[in-house]
GROMACS .gro file of C-alpha atoms in nm:
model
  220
    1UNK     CA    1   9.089   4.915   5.930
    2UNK     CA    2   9.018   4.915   6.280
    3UNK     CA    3   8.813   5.177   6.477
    4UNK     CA    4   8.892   5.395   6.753
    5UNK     CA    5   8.766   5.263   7.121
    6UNK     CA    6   8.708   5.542   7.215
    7UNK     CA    7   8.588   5.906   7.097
    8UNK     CA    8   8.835   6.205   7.113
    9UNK     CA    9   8.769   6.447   7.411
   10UNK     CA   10   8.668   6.805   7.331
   11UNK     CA   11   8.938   7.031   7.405
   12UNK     CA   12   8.926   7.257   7.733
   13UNK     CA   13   8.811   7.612   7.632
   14UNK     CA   14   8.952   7.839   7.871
   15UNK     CA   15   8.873   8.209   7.902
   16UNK     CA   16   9.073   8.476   7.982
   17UNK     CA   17   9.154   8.516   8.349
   18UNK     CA   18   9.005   8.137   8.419
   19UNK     CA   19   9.168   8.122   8.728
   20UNK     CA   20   9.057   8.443   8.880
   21UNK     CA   21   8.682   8.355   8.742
   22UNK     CA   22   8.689   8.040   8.975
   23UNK     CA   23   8.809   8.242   9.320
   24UNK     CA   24   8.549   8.284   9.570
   25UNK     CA   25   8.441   8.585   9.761
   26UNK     CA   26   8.647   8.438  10.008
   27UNK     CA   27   8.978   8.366   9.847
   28UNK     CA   28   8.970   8.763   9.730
   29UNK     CA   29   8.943   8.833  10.087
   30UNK     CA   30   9.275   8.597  10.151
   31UNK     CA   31   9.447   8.806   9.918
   32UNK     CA   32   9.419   9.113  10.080
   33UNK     CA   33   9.554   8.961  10.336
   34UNK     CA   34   9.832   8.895  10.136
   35UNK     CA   35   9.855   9.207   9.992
   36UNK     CA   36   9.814   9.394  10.366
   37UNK     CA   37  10.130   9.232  10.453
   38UNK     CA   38  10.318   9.271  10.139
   39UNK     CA   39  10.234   9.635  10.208
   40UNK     CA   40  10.393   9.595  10.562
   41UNK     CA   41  10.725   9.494  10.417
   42UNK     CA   42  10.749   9.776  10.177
   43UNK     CA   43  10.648   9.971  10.450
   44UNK     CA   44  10.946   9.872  10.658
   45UNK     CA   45  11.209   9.851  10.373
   46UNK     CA   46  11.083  10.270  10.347
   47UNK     CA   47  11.181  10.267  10.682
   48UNK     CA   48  11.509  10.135  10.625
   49UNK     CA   49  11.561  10.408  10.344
   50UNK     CA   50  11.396  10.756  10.548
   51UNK     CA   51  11.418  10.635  10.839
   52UNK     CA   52  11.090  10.828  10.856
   53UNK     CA   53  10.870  10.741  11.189
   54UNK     CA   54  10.507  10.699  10.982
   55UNK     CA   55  10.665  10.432  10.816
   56UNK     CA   56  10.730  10.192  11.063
   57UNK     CA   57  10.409  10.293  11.248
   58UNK     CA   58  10.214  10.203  10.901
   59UNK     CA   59  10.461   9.881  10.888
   60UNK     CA   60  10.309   9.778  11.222
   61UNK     CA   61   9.957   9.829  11.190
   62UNK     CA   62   9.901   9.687  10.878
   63UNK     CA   63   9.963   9.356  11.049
   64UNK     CA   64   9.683   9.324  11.238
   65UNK     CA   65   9.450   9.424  10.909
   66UNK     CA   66   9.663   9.148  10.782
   67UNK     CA   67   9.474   8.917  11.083
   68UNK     CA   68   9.152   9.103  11.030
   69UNK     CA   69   9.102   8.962  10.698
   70UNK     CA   70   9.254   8.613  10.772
   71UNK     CA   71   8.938   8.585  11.049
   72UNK     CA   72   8.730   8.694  10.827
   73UNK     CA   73   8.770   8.476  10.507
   74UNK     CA   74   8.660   8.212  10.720
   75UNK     CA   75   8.333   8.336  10.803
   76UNK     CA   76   8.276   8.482  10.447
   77UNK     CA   77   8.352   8.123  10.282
   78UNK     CA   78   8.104   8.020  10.515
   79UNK     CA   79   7.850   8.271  10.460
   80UNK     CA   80   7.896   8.219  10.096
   81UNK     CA   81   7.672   8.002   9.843
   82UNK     CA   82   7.989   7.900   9.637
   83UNK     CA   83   8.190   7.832   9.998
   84UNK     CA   84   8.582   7.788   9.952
   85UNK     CA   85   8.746   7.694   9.634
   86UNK     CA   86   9.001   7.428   9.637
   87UNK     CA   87   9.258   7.680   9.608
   88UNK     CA   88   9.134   7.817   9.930
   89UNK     CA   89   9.355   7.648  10.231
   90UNK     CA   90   9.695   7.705  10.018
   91UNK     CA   91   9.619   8.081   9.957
   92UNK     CA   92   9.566   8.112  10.333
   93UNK     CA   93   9.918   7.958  10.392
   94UNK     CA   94  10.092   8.151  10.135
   95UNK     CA   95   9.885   8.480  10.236
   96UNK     CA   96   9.965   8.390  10.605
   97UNK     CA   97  10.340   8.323  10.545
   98UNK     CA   98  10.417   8.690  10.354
   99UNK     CA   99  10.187   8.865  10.676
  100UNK     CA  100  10.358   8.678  10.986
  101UNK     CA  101  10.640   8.511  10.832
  102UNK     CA  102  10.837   8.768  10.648
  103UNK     CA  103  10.694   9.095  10.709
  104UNK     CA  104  10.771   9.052  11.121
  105UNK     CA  105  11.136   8.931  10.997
  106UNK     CA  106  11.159   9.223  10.785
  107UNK     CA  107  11.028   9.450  11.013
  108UNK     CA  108  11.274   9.339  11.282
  109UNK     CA  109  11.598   9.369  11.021
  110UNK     CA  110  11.399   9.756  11.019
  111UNK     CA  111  11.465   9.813  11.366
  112UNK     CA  112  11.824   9.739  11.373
  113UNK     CA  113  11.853   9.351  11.379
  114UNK     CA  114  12.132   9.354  11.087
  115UNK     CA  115  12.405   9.181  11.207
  116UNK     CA  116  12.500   8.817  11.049
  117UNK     CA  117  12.353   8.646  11.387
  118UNK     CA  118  12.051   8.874  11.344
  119UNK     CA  119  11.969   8.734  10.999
  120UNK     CA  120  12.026   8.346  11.086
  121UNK     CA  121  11.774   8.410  11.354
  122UNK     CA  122  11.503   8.575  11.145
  123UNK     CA  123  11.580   8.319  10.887
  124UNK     CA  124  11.531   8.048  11.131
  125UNK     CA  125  11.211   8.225  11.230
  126UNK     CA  126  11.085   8.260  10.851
  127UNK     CA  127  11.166   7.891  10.801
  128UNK     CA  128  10.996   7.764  11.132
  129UNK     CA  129  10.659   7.949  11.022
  130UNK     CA  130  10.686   7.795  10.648
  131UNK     CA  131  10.701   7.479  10.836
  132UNK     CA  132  10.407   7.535  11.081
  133UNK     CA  133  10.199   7.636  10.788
  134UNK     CA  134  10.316   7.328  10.555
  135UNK     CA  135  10.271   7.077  10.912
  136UNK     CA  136   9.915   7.233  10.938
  137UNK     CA  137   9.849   7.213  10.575
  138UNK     CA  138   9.872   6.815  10.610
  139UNK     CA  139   9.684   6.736  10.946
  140UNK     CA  140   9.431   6.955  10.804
  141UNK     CA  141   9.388   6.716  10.526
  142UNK     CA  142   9.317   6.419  10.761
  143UNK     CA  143   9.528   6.302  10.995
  144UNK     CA  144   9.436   6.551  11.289
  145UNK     CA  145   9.217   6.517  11.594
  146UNK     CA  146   8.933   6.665  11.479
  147UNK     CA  147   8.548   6.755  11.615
  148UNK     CA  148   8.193   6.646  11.536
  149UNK     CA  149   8.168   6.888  11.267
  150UNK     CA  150   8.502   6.806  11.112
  151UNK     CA  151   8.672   7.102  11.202
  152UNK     CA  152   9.009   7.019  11.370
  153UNK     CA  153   9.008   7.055  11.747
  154UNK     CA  154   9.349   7.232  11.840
  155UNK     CA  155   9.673   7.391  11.680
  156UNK     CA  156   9.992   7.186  11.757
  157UNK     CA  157  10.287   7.518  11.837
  158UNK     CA  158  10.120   7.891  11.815
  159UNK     CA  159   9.961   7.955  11.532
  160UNK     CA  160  10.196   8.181  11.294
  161UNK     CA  161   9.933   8.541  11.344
  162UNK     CA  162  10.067   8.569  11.668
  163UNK     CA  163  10.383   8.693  11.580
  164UNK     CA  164  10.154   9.060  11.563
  165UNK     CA  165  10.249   9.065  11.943
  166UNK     CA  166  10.586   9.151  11.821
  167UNK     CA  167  10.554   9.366  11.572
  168UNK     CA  168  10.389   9.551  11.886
  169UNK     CA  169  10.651   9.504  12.079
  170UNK     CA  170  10.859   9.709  11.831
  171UNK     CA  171  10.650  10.005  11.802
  172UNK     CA  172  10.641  10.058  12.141
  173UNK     CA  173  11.021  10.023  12.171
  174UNK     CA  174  11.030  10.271  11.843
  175UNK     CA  175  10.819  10.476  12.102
  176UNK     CA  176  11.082  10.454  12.371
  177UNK     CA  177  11.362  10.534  12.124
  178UNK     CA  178  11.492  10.211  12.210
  179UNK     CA  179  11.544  10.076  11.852
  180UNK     CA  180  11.844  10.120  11.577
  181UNK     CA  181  12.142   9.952  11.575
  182UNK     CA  182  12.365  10.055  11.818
  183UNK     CA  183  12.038  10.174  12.045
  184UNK     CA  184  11.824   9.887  12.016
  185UNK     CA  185  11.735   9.744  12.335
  186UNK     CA  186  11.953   9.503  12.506
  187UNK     CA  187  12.259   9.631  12.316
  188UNK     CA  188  12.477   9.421  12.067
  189UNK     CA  189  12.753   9.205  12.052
  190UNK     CA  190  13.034   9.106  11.879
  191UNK     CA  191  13.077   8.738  11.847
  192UNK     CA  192  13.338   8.587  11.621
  193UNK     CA  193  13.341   8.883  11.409
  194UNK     CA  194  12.950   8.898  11.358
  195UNK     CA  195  12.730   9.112  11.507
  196UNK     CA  196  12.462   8.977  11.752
  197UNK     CA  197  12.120   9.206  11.901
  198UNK     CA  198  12.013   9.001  12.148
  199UNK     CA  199  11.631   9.137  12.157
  200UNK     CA  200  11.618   8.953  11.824
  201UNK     CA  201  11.613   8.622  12.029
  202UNK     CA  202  11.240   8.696  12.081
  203UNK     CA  203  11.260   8.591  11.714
  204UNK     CA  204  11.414   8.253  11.787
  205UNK     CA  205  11.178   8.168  12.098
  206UNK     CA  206  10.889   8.270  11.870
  207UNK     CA  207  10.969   8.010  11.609
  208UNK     CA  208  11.039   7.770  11.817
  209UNK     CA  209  10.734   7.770  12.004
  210UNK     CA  210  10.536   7.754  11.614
  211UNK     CA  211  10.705   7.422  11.559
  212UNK     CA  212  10.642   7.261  11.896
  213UNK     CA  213  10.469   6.964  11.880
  214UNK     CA  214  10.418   6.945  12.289
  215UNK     CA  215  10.172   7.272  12.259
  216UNK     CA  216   9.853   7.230  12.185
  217UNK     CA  217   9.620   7.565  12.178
  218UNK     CA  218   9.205   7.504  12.143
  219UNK     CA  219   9.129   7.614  11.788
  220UNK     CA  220   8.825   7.847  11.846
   0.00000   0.00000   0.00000
């Protein structure tokens, strides 16, 4: 009979909610992120449905408390004993992506920007920020430029938060009584049967400038 080489390894115990027992302070603070812009999208699908004015407005400004708590889970990981988790950097991409990905798209198809061109745009826009994130994501794990302290030196296109600026831009035009679909500004278009707003092309420049590579802004 021959013996075993080696000794069996003692089965994992695991606990109920073992994941949510290893988040940080941090990583709870990513999440409401997360769940400030989920909120923003239900906000603007209400919208859609009452076309009620306090629901675009609360659309809007949940944005920016979307971008309040993606500043501050930085500084709270670093304040913290336990720091970040190793979950940390691909909660902050997800969380980012539902805040200034798809609630700005959604918020937009709110407005008025329903037309078949409308919605290749803000899927083109949604798809460029899931690919700034994702080209972030891996320079961030070691191929970027980075600083002294290991912190990477500059963002290559706009970072994805400042799609907030137009989110603005929307309630102000709400404001105006510039938005709808046959109001919103700039008019519409018919082009090959589809229907085409051409303020949603502030949609298409903003992607496009989140997956330059030729941009480089000073990461603060």
């Amino acid at each position: 009979m021959t013996s075993k080489s080696t000794a069996a390894q003692p089965a994992v115990a695991y606990r109920h909610f073992n994941m949510i027992r290893d988040f940080t302070l941090a990583d709870f603070v990513t999440l409401c992120n997360a769940a400030s812009g989920f909120s923003s999208l239900l906000a603007s699908l209400k919208f859609v449905t009452t076309q009620e004015y306090k629901w675009l407005q609360t659309a809007v400004l949940l944005l920016p408390l979307a971008f309040l708590f993606d500043v501050l889970d930085g500084h709270v990981a670093r304040m913290s004993f336990r720091g970040t988790s190793p979950m940390g950097q691909e909660l902050d991409s997800l969380a980012d992506i539902i805040s200034f990905g798809c609630a700005p798209a959604v918020l937009g198809f709110a407005v008025g920007m329903q037309g078949l061109w409308d919605l290749i745009i803000l899927c083109y826009f949604v798809c460029c920020g899931v690919s700034r994130l994702a080209r972030y994501n891996v320079y961030a794990s070691g191929i970027a430029e980075k600083d002294a302290r290991g912190k990477i030196r500059y963002f290559e296109g706009t970072p994805i938060p400042m799609t907030i600026l137009i989110a603005m831009w929307l309630l102000y035009l709400s404001v105006d009584g510039r938005i709808g679909q046959e109001t919103l500004l700039f008019g519409k278009y018919i082009f090959f049967g589809w229907t085409f707003h051409p303020a949603v092309l502030v949609y298409a420049l903003s992607g496009t400038l989140m997956i330059s590579r030729t941009i480089r802004i000073p990461k603060l």
